[in-house]
Coordinates of C-alpha atoms and ligand atoms in Angstrom, one line a residue:
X1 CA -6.0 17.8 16.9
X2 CA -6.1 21.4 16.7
X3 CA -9.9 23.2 17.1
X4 CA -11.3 26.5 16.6
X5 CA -12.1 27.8 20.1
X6 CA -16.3 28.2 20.1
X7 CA -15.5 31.9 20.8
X8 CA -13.0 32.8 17.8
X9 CA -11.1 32.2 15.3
X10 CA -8.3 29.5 14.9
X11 CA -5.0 31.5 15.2
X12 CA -2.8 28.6 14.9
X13 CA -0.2 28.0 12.2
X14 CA -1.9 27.4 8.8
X15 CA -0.6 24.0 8.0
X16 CA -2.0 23.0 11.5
X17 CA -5.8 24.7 10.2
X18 CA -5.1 22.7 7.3
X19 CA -4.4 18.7 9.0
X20 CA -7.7 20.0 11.5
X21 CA -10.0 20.6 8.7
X22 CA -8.8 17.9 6.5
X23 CA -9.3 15.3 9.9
X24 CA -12.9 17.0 10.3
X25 CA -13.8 16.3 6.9
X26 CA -12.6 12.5 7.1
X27 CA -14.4 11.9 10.2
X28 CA -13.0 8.8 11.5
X29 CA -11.7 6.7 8.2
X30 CA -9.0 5.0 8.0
X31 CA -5.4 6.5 7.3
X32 CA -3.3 6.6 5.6
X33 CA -5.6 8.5 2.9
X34 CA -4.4 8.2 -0.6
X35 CA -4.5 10.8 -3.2
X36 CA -7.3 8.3 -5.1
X37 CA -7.2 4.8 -5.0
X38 CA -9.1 2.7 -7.5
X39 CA -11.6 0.7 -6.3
X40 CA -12.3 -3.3 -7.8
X41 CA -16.1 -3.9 -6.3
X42 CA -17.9 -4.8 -9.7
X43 CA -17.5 -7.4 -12.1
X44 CA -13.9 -6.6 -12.6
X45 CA -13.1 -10.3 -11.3
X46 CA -15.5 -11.7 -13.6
X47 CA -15.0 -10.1 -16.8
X48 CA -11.1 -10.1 -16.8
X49 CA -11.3 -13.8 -15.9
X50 CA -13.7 -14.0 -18.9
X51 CA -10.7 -12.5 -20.7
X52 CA -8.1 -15.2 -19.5
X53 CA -10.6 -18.1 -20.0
X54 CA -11.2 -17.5 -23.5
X55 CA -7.8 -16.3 -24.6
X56 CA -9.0 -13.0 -25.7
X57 CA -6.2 -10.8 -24.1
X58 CA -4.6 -8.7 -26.6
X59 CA -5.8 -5.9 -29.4
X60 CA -8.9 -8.2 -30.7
X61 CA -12.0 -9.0 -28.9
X62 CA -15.5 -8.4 -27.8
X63 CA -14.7 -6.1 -24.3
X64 CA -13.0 -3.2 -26.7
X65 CA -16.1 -2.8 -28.6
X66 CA -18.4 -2.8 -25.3
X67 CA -16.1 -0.7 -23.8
X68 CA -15.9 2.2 -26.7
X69 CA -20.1 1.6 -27.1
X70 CA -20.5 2.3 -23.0
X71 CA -18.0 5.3 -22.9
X72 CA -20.4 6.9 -26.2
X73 CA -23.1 6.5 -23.6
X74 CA -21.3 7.9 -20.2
X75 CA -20.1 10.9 -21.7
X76 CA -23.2 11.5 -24.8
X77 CA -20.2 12.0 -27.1
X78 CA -21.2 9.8 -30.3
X79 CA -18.4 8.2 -31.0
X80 CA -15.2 6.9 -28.9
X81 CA -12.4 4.9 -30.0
X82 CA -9.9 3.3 -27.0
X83 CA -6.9 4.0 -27.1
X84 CA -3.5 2.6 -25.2
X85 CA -3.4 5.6 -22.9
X86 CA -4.2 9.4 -22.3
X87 CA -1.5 10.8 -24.0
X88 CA -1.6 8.3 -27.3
X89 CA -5.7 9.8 -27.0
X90 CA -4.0 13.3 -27.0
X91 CA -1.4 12.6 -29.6
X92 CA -4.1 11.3 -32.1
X93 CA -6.4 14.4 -31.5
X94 CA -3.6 16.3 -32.7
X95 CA -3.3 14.7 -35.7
X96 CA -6.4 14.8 -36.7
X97 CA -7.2 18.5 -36.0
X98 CA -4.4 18.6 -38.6
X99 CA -1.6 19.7 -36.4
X100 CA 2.1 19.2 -38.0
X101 CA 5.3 20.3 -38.4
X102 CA 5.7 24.2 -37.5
X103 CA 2.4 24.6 -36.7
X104 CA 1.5 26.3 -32.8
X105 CA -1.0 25.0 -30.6
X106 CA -2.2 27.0 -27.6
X107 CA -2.1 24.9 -24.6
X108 CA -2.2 25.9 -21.1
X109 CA 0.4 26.4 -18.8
X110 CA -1.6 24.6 -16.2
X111 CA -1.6 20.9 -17.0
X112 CA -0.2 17.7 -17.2
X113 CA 2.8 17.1 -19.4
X114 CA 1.3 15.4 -22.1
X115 CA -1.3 17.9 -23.6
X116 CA 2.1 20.1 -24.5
X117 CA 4.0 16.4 -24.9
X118 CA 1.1 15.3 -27.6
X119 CA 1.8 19.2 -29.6
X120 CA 5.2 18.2 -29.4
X121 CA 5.4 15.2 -31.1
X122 CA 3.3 16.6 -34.2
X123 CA 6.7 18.5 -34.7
X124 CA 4.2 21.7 -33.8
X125 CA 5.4 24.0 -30.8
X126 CA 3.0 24.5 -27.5
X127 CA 2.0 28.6 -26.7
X128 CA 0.7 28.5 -23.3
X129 CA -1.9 30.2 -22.0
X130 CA -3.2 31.6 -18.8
X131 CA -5.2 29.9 -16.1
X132 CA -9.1 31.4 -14.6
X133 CA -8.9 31.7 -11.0
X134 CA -12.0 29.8 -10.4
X135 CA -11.9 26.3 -13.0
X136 CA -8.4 26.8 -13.1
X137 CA -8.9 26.1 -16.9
X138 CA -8.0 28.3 -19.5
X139 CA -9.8 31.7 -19.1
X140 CA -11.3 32.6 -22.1
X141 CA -10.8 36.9 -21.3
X142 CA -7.1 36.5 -21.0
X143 CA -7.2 34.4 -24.0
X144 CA -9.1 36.6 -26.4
X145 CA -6.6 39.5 -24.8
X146 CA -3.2 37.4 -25.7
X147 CA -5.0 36.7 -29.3
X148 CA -5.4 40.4 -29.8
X149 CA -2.2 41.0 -28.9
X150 CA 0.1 38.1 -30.7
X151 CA -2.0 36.9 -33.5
X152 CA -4.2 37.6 -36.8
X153 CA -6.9 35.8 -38.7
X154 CA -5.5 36.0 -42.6
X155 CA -7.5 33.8 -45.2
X156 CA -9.3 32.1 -42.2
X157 CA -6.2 31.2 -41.0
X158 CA -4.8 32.2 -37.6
X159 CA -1.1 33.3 -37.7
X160 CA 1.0 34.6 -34.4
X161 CA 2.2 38.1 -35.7
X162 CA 5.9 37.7 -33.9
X163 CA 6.5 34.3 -34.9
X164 CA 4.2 34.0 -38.4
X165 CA 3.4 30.3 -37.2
X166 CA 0.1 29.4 -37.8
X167 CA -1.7 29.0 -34.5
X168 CA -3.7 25.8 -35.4
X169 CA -5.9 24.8 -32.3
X170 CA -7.0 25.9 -29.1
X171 CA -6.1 22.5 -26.5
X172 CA -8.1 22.9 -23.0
X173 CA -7.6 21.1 -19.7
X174 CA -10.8 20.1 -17.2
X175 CA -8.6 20.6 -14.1
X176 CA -9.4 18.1 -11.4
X177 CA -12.8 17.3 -13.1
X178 CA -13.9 20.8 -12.6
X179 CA -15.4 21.6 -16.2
X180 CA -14.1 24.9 -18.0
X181 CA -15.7 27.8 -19.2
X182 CA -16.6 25.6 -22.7
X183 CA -19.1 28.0 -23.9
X184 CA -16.6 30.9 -24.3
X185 CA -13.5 28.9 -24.9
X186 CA -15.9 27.7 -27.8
X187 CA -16.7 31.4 -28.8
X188 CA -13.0 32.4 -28.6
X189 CA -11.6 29.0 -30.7
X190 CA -14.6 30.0 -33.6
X191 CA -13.8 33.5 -33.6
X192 CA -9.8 33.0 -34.4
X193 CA -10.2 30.1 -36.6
X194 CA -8.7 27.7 -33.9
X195 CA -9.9 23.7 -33.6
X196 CA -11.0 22.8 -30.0
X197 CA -9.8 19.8 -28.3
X198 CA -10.3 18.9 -25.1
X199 CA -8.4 17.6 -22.7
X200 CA -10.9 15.3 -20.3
X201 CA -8.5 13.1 -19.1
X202 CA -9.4 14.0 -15.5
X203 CA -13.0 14.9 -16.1
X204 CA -15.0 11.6 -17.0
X205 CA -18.7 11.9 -15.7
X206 CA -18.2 16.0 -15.4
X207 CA -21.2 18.0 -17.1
X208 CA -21.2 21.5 -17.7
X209 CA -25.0 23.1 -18.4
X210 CA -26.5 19.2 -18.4
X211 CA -23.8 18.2 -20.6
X212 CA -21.0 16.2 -20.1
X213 CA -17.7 17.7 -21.0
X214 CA -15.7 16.2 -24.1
X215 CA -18.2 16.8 -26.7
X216 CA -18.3 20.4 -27.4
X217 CA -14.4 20.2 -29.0
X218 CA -14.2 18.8 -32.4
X219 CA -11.7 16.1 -30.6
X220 CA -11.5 15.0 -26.8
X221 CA -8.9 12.7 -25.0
X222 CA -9.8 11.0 -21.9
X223 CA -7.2 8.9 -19.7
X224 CA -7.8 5.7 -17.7
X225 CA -4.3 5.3 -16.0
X226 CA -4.6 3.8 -12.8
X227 CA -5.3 7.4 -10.9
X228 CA -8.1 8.5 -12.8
X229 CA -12.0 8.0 -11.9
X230 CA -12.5 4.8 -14.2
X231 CA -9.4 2.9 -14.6
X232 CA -8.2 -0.1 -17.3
X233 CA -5.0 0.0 -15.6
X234 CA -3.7 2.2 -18.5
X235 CA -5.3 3.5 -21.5
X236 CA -7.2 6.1 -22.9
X237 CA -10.3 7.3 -25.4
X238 CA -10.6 9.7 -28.4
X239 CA -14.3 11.0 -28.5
X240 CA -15.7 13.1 -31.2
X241 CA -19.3 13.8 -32.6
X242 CA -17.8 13.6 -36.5
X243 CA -18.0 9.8 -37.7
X244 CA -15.4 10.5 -40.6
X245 CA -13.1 11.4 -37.6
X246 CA -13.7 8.5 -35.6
X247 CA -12.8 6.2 -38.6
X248 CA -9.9 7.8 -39.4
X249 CA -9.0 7.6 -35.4
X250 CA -9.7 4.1 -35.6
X251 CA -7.1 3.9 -38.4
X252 CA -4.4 5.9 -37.0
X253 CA -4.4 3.8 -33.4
X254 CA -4.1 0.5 -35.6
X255 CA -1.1 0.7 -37.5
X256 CA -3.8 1.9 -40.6
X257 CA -4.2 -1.4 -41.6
X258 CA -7.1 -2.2 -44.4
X259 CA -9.3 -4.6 -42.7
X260 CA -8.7 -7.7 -45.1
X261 CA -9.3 -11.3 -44.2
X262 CA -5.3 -11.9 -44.7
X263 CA -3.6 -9.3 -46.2
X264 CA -1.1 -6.9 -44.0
X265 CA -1.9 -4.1 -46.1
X266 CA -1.2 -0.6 -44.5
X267 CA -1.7 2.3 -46.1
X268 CA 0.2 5.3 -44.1
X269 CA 2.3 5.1 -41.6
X270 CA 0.8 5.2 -37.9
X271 CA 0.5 4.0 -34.3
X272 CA -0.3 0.7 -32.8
X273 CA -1.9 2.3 -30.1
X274 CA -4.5 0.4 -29.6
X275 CA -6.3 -0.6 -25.6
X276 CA -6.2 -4.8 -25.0
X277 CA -8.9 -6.2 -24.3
X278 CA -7.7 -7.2 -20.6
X279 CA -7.7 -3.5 -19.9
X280 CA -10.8 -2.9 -22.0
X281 CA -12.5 -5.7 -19.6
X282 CA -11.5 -4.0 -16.6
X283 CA -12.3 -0.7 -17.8
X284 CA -16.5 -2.2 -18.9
X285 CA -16.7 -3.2 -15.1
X286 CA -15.3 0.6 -14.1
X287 CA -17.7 2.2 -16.3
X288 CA -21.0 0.4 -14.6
X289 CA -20.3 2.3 -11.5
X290 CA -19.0 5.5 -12.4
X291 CA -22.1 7.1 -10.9
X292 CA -21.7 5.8 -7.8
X293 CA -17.7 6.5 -7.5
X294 CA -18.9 9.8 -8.4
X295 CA -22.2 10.6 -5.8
X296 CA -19.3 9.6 -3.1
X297 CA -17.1 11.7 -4.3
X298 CA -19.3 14.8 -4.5
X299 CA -20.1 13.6 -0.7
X300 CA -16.6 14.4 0.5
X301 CA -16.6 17.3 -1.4
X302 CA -19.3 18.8 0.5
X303 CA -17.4 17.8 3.3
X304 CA -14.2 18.8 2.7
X305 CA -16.0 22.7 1.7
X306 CA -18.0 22.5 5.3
X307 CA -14.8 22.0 6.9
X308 CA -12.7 24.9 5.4
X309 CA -15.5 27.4 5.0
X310 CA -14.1 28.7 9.1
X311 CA -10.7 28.5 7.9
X312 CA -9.0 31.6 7.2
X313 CA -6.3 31.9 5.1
X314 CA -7.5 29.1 2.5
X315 CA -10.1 29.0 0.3
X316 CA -11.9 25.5 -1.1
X317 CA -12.1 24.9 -5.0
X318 CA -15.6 24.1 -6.0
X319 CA -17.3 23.2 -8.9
X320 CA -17.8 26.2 -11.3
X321 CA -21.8 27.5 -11.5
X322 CA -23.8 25.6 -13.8
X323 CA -21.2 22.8 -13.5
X324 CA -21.7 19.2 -12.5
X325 CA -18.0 18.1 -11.1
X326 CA -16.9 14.6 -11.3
X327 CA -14.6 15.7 -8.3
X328 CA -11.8 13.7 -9.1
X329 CA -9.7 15.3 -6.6
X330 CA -10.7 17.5 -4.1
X331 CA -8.2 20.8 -3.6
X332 CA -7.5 24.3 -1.7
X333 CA -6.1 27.6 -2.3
X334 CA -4.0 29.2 0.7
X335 CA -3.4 33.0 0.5
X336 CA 0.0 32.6 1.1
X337 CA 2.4 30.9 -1.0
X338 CA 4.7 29.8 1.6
X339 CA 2.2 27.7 3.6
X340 CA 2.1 25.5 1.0
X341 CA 5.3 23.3 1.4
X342 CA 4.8 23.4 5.8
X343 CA 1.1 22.3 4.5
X344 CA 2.1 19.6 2.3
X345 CA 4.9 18.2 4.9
X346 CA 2.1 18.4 7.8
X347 CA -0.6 16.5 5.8
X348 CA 2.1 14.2 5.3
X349 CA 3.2 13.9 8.8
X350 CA -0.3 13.2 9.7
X351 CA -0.7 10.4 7.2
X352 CA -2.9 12.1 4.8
X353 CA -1.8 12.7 1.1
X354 CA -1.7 16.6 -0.3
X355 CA -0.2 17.3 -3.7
X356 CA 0.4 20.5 -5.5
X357 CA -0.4 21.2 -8.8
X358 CA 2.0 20.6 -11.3
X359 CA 5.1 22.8 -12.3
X360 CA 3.7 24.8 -15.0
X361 CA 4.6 23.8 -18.6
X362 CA 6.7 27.0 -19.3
X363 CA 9.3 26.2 -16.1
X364 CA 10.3 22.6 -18.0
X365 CA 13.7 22.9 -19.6
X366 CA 11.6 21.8 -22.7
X367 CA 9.4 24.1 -22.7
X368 CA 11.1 27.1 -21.3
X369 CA 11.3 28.8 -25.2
X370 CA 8.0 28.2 -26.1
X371 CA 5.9 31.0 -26.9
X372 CA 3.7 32.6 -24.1
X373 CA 1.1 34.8 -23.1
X374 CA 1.5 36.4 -19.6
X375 CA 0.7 34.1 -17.5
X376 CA 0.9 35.7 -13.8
X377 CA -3.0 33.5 -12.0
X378 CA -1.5 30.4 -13.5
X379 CA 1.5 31.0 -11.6
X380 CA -0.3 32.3 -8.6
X381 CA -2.1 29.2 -8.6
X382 CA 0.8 27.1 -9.3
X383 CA 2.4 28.3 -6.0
X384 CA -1.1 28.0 -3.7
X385 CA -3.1 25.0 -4.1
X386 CA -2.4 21.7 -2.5
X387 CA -4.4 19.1 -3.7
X388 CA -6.0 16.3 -0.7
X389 CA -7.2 13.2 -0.3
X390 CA -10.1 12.2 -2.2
X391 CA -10.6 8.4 -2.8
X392 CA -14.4 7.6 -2.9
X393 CA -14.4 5.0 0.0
X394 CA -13.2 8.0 2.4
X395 CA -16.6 8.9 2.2
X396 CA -17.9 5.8 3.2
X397 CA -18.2 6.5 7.0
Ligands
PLP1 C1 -3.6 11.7 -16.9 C2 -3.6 12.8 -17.8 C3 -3.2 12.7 -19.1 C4 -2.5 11.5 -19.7 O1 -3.1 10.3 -19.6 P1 -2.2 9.0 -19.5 O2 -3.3 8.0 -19.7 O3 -1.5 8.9 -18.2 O4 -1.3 9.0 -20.7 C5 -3.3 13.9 -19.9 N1 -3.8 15.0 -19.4 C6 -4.2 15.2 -18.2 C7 -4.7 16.5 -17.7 C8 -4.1 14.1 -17.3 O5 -4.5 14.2 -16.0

């Protein structure tokens, strides 16, 4: 292991600072360390076994209900209706902030595929946007520039100027759990007649000022694939604060069938995207200890920022002020774009797991003609941080 002489600074290679200061924050766990690993200590056992026993598996029963009612509770959204995964979440929110066919959506360029995937299947076209330094969500100056710049409001509507699209809604990312600036993406979406959805796929249990992220869009998506924070093995959740939207989400994720004792009476076409109750089970015995997956991630947090703060060269991402992170995963910035590959393939050759962010959505052959704004801190960011491990039980030492 490589130490900072008492005297001076650690002049070693940066990916070597990197492995030391990852193996001080770890302490002695076990390795390898995963990028997150779900944990199964509740009543997973007994409630899915509850599932098998009675025969209630599939898109009926008593754990989807319980499971929707809990996540209304978690988060202080009012409503939430399950969904089959993330991006089905995502693609629903879409529709129902009226998104279609020509329409543009401003996404960022920092996310997951599926936030520009779920625009895309709409038949609307992704814009991206540019990424704040410090939440690495969408920052609301740049955006308010590129609006100035590329778009108009006419009639209450907002149009882009080159393309005479209308620019529909405003789609933001909490990256890593860390909460964006919701409070002027909010004043930004109003002000240009833009629909706010989140994406909290990452960011279950994250509050920003006291409250938990999801509810300040008129639509939210959250994701429960098997990486995430609370897991149904896959699967997902709309949440929204507007009952008429929750019915009609309800609708749309169950092939819009009229309820009907009998009848298979549909009345638009839609999505069978609904979550089964096996994964609905799983994800009731997830929720009941969120909080305490969360208090041990926040632990190695704190560790993980102790144990960079000497290291030069890299800086830690922490959760933005006024901010309550879920910390999902844990993640640094190096100063220098080409430590991040040698840092990536030393963690690796020590047995701990770094990622980097992804590639950013205007780089995917897709994507690559999609309207954008200039976009030169997502791409900084894009080349810099590495992502570490941050299962909870690595804080259990
Ligand atoms: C995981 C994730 C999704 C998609 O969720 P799935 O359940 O995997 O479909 C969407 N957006 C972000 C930011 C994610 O991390």
């Amino acid at each position: 292991m490589t130490q900072a002489p008492a005297s001076g600074v650690d002049k070693s290679p940066v990916p070597l600072r990197v492995v030391a200061a990852v193996q001080r924050a770890l302490g002695g766990s076990q390795l390898p360390a995963a990028l997150h690993q779900p944990e199964f200590r509740g009543a997973e056992w007994t409630y899915v076994k509850d599932c098998l026993d009675t025969g209630w598996v599939s898109s009926v029963g008593a754990y989807v209900d319980r499971f929707e009612r809990e996540l209304e509770r978690a988060s202080g959204v009012r409503h939430a209706v399950a969904a089959s995964t993330g991006t089905a979440a995502l693609h629903v929110c879409m529709l129902l902030a009226g998104v279609g066919r020509g329409d543009e959506v401003l996404v960022p360029a920092l996310t997951f595929v599926a936030t520009a995937n779920a625009v895309s299947y709409t038949g609307a076209v992704p814009h991206f946007v540019e990424a704040e330094d410090r939440t690495l969500g969408v920052d609301p100056e740049a955006l308010e520039r590129h609006l100035q710049a590329a778009a108009r409001v006419e009639d209450g509507v907002c149009r882009n100027r080159e393309t005479g699209a209308v620019i529909r809604a405003l789609v933001v990312t909490h990256v890593l759990g860390l909460p964006c600036d919701l409070d002027a993406l909010a004043a930004v979406a109003d002000r240009w007649s833009l629909v706010l959805v989140e994406d909290a796929a990452e960011a279950l249990g994250s509050h920003m000022r006291g409250v938990h992220v999801g509810g300040r869009g008129r639509l939210s998506a959250l994701s429960f694939n098997g990486n995430k924070i609370v897991t149904t093995g896959g699967g997902g959740a709309i949440l929204t604060n507007d009952p008429a939207l929750a019915v009609r989400a309800k609708h749309l994720t169950t092939t819009a069938k009229q309820p009907h004792a009998w009848a298979f009476d549909h009345d638009e076409v839609a999505y069978n995207y609904r979550l089964p109750n096996l994964n609905a089970a799983l994800g009731c015995a997830q929720l009941e200890r969120l909080e305490d997956m969360i208090a041990r991630k926040r632990v190695l947090a704190a560790r993980y920022i102790d144990a960079f703060a000497s290291v030069e060269g890299v800086r830690s991402l922490v959760e933005p002020a006024g901010s309550r992170s879920n910390a999902w995963l844990n993640g640094i910035v190096l100063d220098d774009p080409a430590q991040r590959d040698p840092s990536l393939e030393a963690l690796a050759a020590a047995g701990l797991t770094g990622r980097p962010l992804w590639t950013l959505m205007h780089r995917l052959p897709m994507y690559a003609s999609c309207p954008r704004a200039p976009l030169p801190v997502a791409e900084a960011l894009e080349a810099r941080v590495v992502t570490l491990p941050s299962s909870a039980c690595l804080a259990d030492e």
